[in-house]
């Protein structure tokens, strides 16, 4: 027997808790059920919200799986049980959730992938701030460093993305009325995360991201159509430029994470290839380098290592050999005053890679 | 400092701002539901909000309905008072005009207006419905209304390019910017096709393009509101979610490559493209000509051009970049080291001072 066709993924994207993502998702679930589709709830987080809970009425729920961790009881989605039940569609709340240690998979989106592979369609929810590539921008705009992130490609692969909108004012009204959280928690939330400026900034990111995904799908469809009928020239092709290829220079310094996210984001937007390179075998921060390399690989960036001390020479050589058009690097660490006569790596690279563009990424602070 | 004089508000401007703020205080709140195509569900969402407000004790009435009320909206209308519009005929056409005097007399807290883009017949109090709405707002009545992308005046050319159709009635985009709140009704095109039975625009590709336009329009409205809020609360400019690209032009820079890359990024990110040069008195004839050529290209590519004043190139550029919330700065370089190891080169100083934006260095032509 051949493997089942992969299930379709639909993501309801919001910008904060309480905008109505789960509600919209359950509305669709009810519509599907009424049409006779075999649909179950794989995971649902009620948060004590009455209107949302009411929307689950009549929907079959697969019981969660209890787990004990550090002496406490937790419940996670029971992926194996859903696979056994094998519905046509599963509703899975909170796509960005991290499972408790001891669960089969680290992230809920990995569980969702298992369901999709088994041919089950999935409806899910997430907030824009959980997108890896927006992490620094979110920190800059709101002062909050989001820890639970989802690599962008996971969301890019969704078949449908729907933006669930609510104005910040309406959301704050909901908080005040105690619809989203308990009054005490709501009050704290409104002073910290749920400020008008934070919410507005996040909402703009969600709008732009959804627009970007819509455009990417249009481009992909156009490319597919073109491939089917190669005889016809495209009506309006994007401005031609040479194929771009971005190289990210990794180090063990903490700013490398920002560099990776930024380089990948730019590469994705301009449709460039993206590579990462670390030069040197400096053993004192090998662990940090390895962490950054694996982070890059998680974002689907091909990583390379070149041993040696001549960083700028190795980078310039590698870039030339691989047809790189743009090198991304962090700012050089400031030199002590007695070494100021020395060239920094950035300066040396500018001199050695005169045929390439070099982008120096600044840290994003508050 | 660059163009600092032009940025400091003069007293008249301040006064105007204060008056505008006062007017806004007295004015009713305006909320607009924006959809990207007909029947995306924005009217239902608008009436549903009216229903919920009524349940919470607000005094809500309906001021305008569109023809062909769907059963789910009909259900809501059972519970909300409707101020009937005035039905007239003009030159063989039927019109429904908002009964302004009835609304003034009734003076509700909140008034629902479906179909914001509507031309009143000649001889009406206002030529267009959005002007009626503006008057109601001035009287302190809060308005909730709904409009489709194809009716936004400044978007109509592009909508016509996509759909081949142009809507007759329109609303200026400035009216959207006046709104206190704008909410987008988003749905995948497939769902829309299901719902409408593929009546209006059957092509899912066109629908997807309209959808993207509506999302970006809303993002721009939101971005501007955020900046206005930050300005009025004395919060220093900080990045929005929009990419803003600044190309620094000098006579010898490889301007064509920088500007074309900048334009590509602008299109890809749906960002803003700016080009700036620092005015230098001692420019030679051929340098002047080169710079003029660069500026002409920048203009042609749709860059917003700024002439900066300042004795120091780096200081002028840095101050301007921060003030303009730049996220990507493009700069040319010769690839030669600085004149002396005692003096930091302009590029090094620029990189050091680049707080919150990327610096992308382009080799000069012939720098090899």
Short mmCIF file of C-alpha atoms in Angstrom, two decimals, chain B residues 12-292:
data_model
loop_
_atom_site.label_atom_id
_atom_site.label_comp_id
_atom_site.label_asym_id
_atom_site.label_seq_id
_atom_site.Cartn_x
_atom_site.Cartn_y
_atom_site.Cartn_z
CA UNK B 12 1.48 77.73 14.31
CA UNK B 13 1.96 74.06 13.64
CA UNK B 14 1.78 73.32 17.36
CA UNK B 15 -1.41 75.33 17.66
CA UNK B 16 -2.94 73.48 14.74
CA UNK B 17 -1.99 70.21 16.38
CA UNK B 18 -3.58 71.22 19.69
CA UNK B 19 -6.76 72.26 17.89
CA UNK B 20 -6.81 69.01 15.98
CA UNK B 21 -6.39 67.10 19.23
CA UNK B 22 -9.28 69.02 20.81
CA UNK B 23 -11.46 68.34 17.81
CA UNK B 24 -10.58 64.68 18.07
CA UNK B 25 -11.51 64.66 21.77
CA UNK B 26 -15.04 65.84 21.05
CA UNK B 27 -15.38 63.72 17.95
CA UNK B 28 -17.07 60.35 18.02
CA UNK B 29 -14.87 57.31 17.57
CA UNK B 30 -14.64 55.83 14.11
CA UNK B 31 -14.14 52.11 13.57
CA UNK B 32 -13.84 50.67 10.07
CA UNK B 33 -14.03 47.02 9.02
CA UNK B 34 -11.92 46.50 5.91
CA UNK B 35 -12.49 43.59 3.55
CA UNK B 36 -10.59 42.62 0.43
CA UNK B 37 -13.58 41.54 -1.62
CA UNK B 38 -17.34 41.46 -1.49
CA UNK B 39 -18.92 39.03 0.96
CA UNK B 40 -15.76 38.36 2.88
CA UNK B 41 -18.03 38.76 5.89
CA UNK B 42 -17.31 42.31 7.02
CA UNK B 43 -20.96 43.45 7.22
CA UNK B 44 -21.80 40.53 9.46
CA UNK B 45 -18.81 41.30 11.70
CA UNK B 46 -19.87 44.93 11.90
CA UNK B 47 -23.47 44.15 12.86
CA UNK B 48 -22.27 41.46 15.26
CA UNK B 49 -20.14 44.05 17.03
CA UNK B 50 -23.20 46.33 17.18
CA UNK B 51 -25.19 43.51 18.74
CA UNK B 52 -22.54 42.84 21.36
CA UNK B 53 -22.24 46.53 22.24
CA UNK B 54 -26.01 46.74 22.60
CA UNK B 55 -25.92 43.75 24.95
CA UNK B 56 -23.31 45.56 27.01
CA UNK B 57 -25.69 48.47 27.42
CA UNK B 58 -24.55 50.89 24.72
CA UNK B 59 -27.15 52.88 22.76
CA UNK B 60 -26.75 51.47 19.24
CA UNK B 61 -28.73 52.24 16.08
CA UNK B 62 -28.36 51.35 12.41
CA UNK B 63 -28.01 54.35 10.09
CA UNK B 64 -27.54 52.64 6.74
CA UNK B 65 -28.17 49.18 5.33
CA UNK B 66 -27.12 47.67 2.05
CA UNK B 67 -29.60 45.95 -0.21
CA UNK B 68 -29.77 42.19 0.01
CA UNK B 69 -29.52 41.72 3.79
CA UNK B 70 -28.47 38.12 4.54
CA UNK B 71 -30.50 35.98 7.00
CA UNK B 72 -27.77 36.08 9.70
CA UNK B 73 -27.74 39.89 9.62
CA UNK B 74 -31.56 39.93 9.51
CA UNK B 75 -31.47 38.00 12.79
CA UNK B 76 -29.27 40.66 14.43
CA UNK B 77 -31.42 43.50 13.08
CA UNK B 78 -34.36 42.20 15.11
CA UNK B 79 -32.59 43.48 18.19
CA UNK B 80 -31.22 46.83 17.00
CA UNK B 81 -33.18 49.97 16.20
CA UNK B 82 -32.95 51.02 12.53
CA UNK B 83 -33.23 54.67 11.49
CA UNK B 84 -34.61 54.19 7.98
CA UNK B 85 -32.70 55.90 5.21
CA UNK B 86 -34.53 58.22 2.83
CA UNK B 87 -35.43 56.55 -0.43
CA UNK B 88 -35.26 58.82 -3.47
CA UNK B 89 -35.06 58.56 -7.23
CA UNK B 90 -32.84 60.66 -9.41
CA UNK B 91 -32.36 60.42 -13.16
CA UNK B 92 -33.95 57.01 -13.21
CA UNK B 93 -31.84 55.58 -10.37
CA UNK B 94 -32.82 54.60 -6.85
CA UNK B 95 -30.92 56.07 -3.91
CA UNK B 96 -30.92 55.47 -0.17
CA UNK B 97 -29.59 58.47 1.70
CA UNK B 98 -28.82 58.50 5.40
CA UNK B 99 -31.48 60.46 7.30
CA UNK B 100 -29.08 62.91 8.89
CA UNK B 101 -31.66 65.06 10.69
CA UNK B 102 -33.32 61.99 12.16
CA UNK B 103 -29.93 60.81 13.42
CA UNK B 104 -29.11 64.24 14.85
CA UNK B 105 -32.43 64.21 16.73
CA UNK B 106 -32.04 60.64 17.91
CA UNK B 107 -28.37 61.20 18.72
CA UNK B 108 -27.35 57.61 19.55
CA UNK B 109 -24.08 56.67 21.21
CA UNK B 110 -23.13 54.37 18.36
CA UNK B 111 -24.36 54.29 14.77
CA UNK B 112 -23.76 51.41 12.32
CA UNK B 113 -23.28 52.41 8.69
CA UNK B 114 -23.05 49.58 6.18
CA UNK B 115 -21.54 50.44 2.80
CA UNK B 116 -19.29 53.41 3.49
CA UNK B 117 -18.57 53.97 -0.21
CA UNK B 118 -21.78 55.45 -1.54
CA UNK B 119 -22.50 58.43 -3.79
CA UNK B 120 -25.52 60.44 -2.68
CA UNK B 121 -27.73 61.85 -5.45
CA UNK B 122 -27.01 65.40 -6.66
CA UNK B 123 -28.48 68.03 -4.36
CA UNK B 124 -27.87 65.99 -1.19
CA UNK B 125 -26.42 67.49 1.95
CA UNK B 126 -23.06 65.83 1.08
CA UNK B 127 -22.02 64.32 -2.26
CA UNK B 128 -20.63 61.18 -0.61
CA UNK B 129 -21.62 59.04 2.36
CA UNK B 130 -18.23 59.20 4.06
CA UNK B 131 -18.80 62.95 4.38
CA UNK B 132 -22.13 62.26 6.10
CA UNK B 133 -20.22 59.95 8.45
CA UNK B 134 -17.67 62.67 9.11
CA UNK B 135 -20.48 65.04 10.13
CA UNK B 136 -22.01 62.47 12.46
CA UNK B 137 -18.61 61.99 14.06
CA UNK B 138 -18.29 65.74 14.54
CA UNK B 139 -21.55 65.64 16.47
CA UNK B 140 -19.97 63.14 18.86
CA UNK B 141 -21.66 60.00 17.51
CA UNK B 142 -19.41 56.92 17.35
CA UNK B 143 -19.53 55.19 13.98
CA UNK B 144 -18.87 51.58 13.04
CA UNK B 145 -18.73 51.07 9.32
CA UNK B 146 -17.48 48.69 6.66
CA UNK B 147 -15.72 49.17 3.34
CA UNK B 148 -14.08 47.06 0.67
CA UNK B 149 -10.62 47.54 -0.76
CA UNK B 150 -11.91 48.25 -4.27
CA UNK B 151 -13.62 51.39 -2.97
CA UNK B 152 -10.49 53.00 -1.53
CA UNK B 153 -9.71 55.74 -4.03
CA UNK B 154 -5.90 55.47 -4.02
CA UNK B 155 -6.07 51.68 -4.44
CA UNK B 156 -8.47 51.67 -7.37
CA UNK B 157 -5.91 51.74 -10.18
CA UNK B 158 -4.19 48.65 -8.86
CA UNK B 159 -7.47 46.86 -8.15
CA UNK B 160 -8.52 47.56 -11.72
CA UNK B 161 -5.25 46.12 -13.01
CA UNK B 162 -5.97 42.91 -11.08
CA UNK B 163 -9.70 42.49 -11.65
CA UNK B 164 -10.32 44.52 -14.80
CA UNK B 165 -13.14 46.29 -12.97
CA UNK B 166 -13.41 49.64 -11.28
CA UNK B 167 -15.95 50.36 -8.57
CA UNK B 168 -18.00 53.51 -9.14
CA UNK B 169 -18.10 54.78 -5.55
CA UNK B 170 -15.03 55.57 -3.54
CA UNK B 171 -13.66 56.76 -0.21
CA UNK B 172 -10.36 58.66 0.13
CA UNK B 173 -7.61 56.71 1.84
CA UNK B 174 -7.11 59.66 4.20
CA UNK B 175 -10.45 58.75 5.75
CA UNK B 176 -9.04 55.36 6.78
CA UNK B 177 -6.12 57.11 8.44
CA UNK B 178 -8.61 59.22 10.42
CA UNK B 179 -10.20 56.10 11.88
CA UNK B 180 -9.48 55.33 15.52
CA UNK B 181 -9.61 51.64 14.73
CA UNK B 182 -9.44 49.61 11.57
CA UNK B 183 -10.07 45.88 11.61
CA UNK B 184 -9.24 43.55 8.74
CA UNK B 185 -11.52 40.72 7.79
CA UNK B 186 -9.20 38.06 6.47
CA UNK B 187 -10.16 34.74 4.92
CA UNK B 188 -8.45 32.48 2.42
CA UNK B 189 -9.77 33.00 -1.12
CA UNK B 190 -10.99 29.38 -1.29
CA UNK B 191 -13.37 29.94 1.59
CA UNK B 192 -14.68 33.00 -0.20
CA UNK B 193 -15.27 31.09 -3.40
CA UNK B 194 -17.21 28.48 -1.46
CA UNK B 195 -19.34 31.08 0.21
CA UNK B 196 -20.19 33.15 -2.83
CA UNK B 197 -20.59 30.29 -5.23
CA UNK B 198 -17.87 31.98 -7.30
CA UNK B 199 -20.12 34.84 -8.31
CA UNK B 200 -17.98 37.94 -8.05
CA UNK B 201 -14.33 37.39 -8.87
CA UNK B 202 -13.91 33.77 -9.72
CA UNK B 203 -10.14 33.80 -10.03
CA UNK B 204 -8.46 32.73 -6.77
CA UNK B 205 -5.22 34.38 -7.90
CA UNK B 206 -6.87 37.79 -8.22
CA UNK B 207 -8.47 37.30 -4.84
CA UNK B 208 -5.09 36.47 -3.30
CA UNK B 209 -3.59 39.64 -4.78
CA UNK B 210 -6.45 41.73 -3.39
CA UNK B 211 -6.02 40.01 -0.04
CA UNK B 212 -2.35 40.94 0.08
CA UNK B 213 -3.18 44.55 -0.82
CA UNK B 214 -5.75 44.83 1.97
CA UNK B 215 -3.34 43.40 4.56
CA UNK B 216 -0.58 45.80 3.51
CA UNK B 217 -2.95 48.76 3.48
CA UNK B 218 -4.04 47.92 7.02
CA UNK B 219 -0.38 47.52 8.05
CA UNK B 220 0.38 51.01 6.72
CA UNK B 221 -2.57 52.51 8.58
CA UNK B 222 -1.49 50.75 11.76
CA UNK B 223 2.15 51.82 11.29
CA UNK B 224 1.19 55.45 10.90
CA UNK B 225 -1.05 55.34 13.95
CA UNK B 226 1.74 53.82 16.02
CA UNK B 227 4.20 56.52 14.95
CA UNK B 228 1.65 59.25 15.68
CA UNK B 229 1.00 57.78 19.09
CA UNK B 230 4.73 57.58 19.86
CA UNK B 231 5.29 61.15 18.61
CA UNK B 232 2.43 62.57 20.62
CA UNK B 233 3.61 60.82 23.76
CA UNK B 234 7.16 62.02 23.33
CA UNK B 235 8.51 58.52 22.81
CA UNK B 236 11.62 58.47 20.65
CA UNK B 237 11.16 57.02 17.21
CA UNK B 238 11.75 53.33 17.13
CA UNK B 239 11.42 50.72 14.47
CA UNK B 240 8.09 49.71 13.26
CA UNK B 241 7.58 46.43 11.50
CA UNK B 242 8.32 48.05 8.15
CA UNK B 243 11.73 47.79 6.51
CA UNK B 244 13.09 51.25 5.69
CA UNK B 245 16.06 51.38 3.35
CA UNK B 246 18.39 54.36 3.08
CA UNK B 247 20.83 54.61 0.17
CA UNK B 248 23.68 57.06 0.88
CA UNK B 249 24.74 58.75 -2.33
CA UNK B 250 28.14 60.25 -3.00
CA UNK B 251 29.49 61.22 -6.43
CA UNK B 252 31.78 58.22 -6.74
CA UNK B 253 29.51 55.58 -5.20
CA UNK B 254 28.16 52.73 -7.32
CA UNK B 255 24.75 54.33 -7.13
CA UNK B 256 23.05 52.27 -9.81
CA UNK B 257 23.71 48.97 -8.04
CA UNK B 258 22.82 50.37 -4.61
CA UNK B 259 19.59 51.94 -5.86
CA UNK B 260 18.49 48.88 -7.81
CA UNK B 261 19.20 46.63 -4.83
CA UNK B 262 17.36 49.11 -2.64
CA UNK B 263 14.36 49.10 -4.94
CA UNK B 264 14.33 45.30 -5.02
CA UNK B 265 14.36 45.18 -1.23
CA UNK B 266 11.66 47.81 -1.07
CA UNK B 267 9.41 45.73 -3.33
CA UNK B 268 10.21 42.47 -1.58
CA UNK B 269 9.70 43.80 1.94
CA UNK B 270 6.98 46.29 0.99
CA UNK B 271 9.18 48.82 2.68
CA UNK B 272 10.22 52.40 2.09
CA UNK B 273 13.18 53.52 -0.05
CA UNK B 274 15.02 56.71 0.82
CA UNK B 275 18.10 58.22 -0.78
CA UNK B 276 20.19 60.89 0.95
CA UNK B 277 23.29 62.90 0.17
CA UNK B 278 25.19 65.33 2.31
CA UNK B 279 25.58 68.74 0.70
CA UNK B 280 29.22 69.58 0.20
CA UNK B 281 30.29 73.03 -0.90
CA UNK B 282 33.58 72.07 -2.55
CA UNK B 283 32.19 69.72 -5.18
CA UNK B 284 33.95 69.83 -8.55
CA UNK B 285 32.04 70.11 -11.80
CA UNK B 286 32.27 66.45 -12.80
CA UNK B 287 31.45 65.29 -9.27
CA UNK B 288 28.37 67.50 -9.29
CA UNK B 289 27.32 65.95 -12.59
CA UNK B 290 27.80 62.41 -11.27
CA UNK B 291 25.74 63.18 -8.18
CA UNK B 292 22.97 64.71 -10.30
#
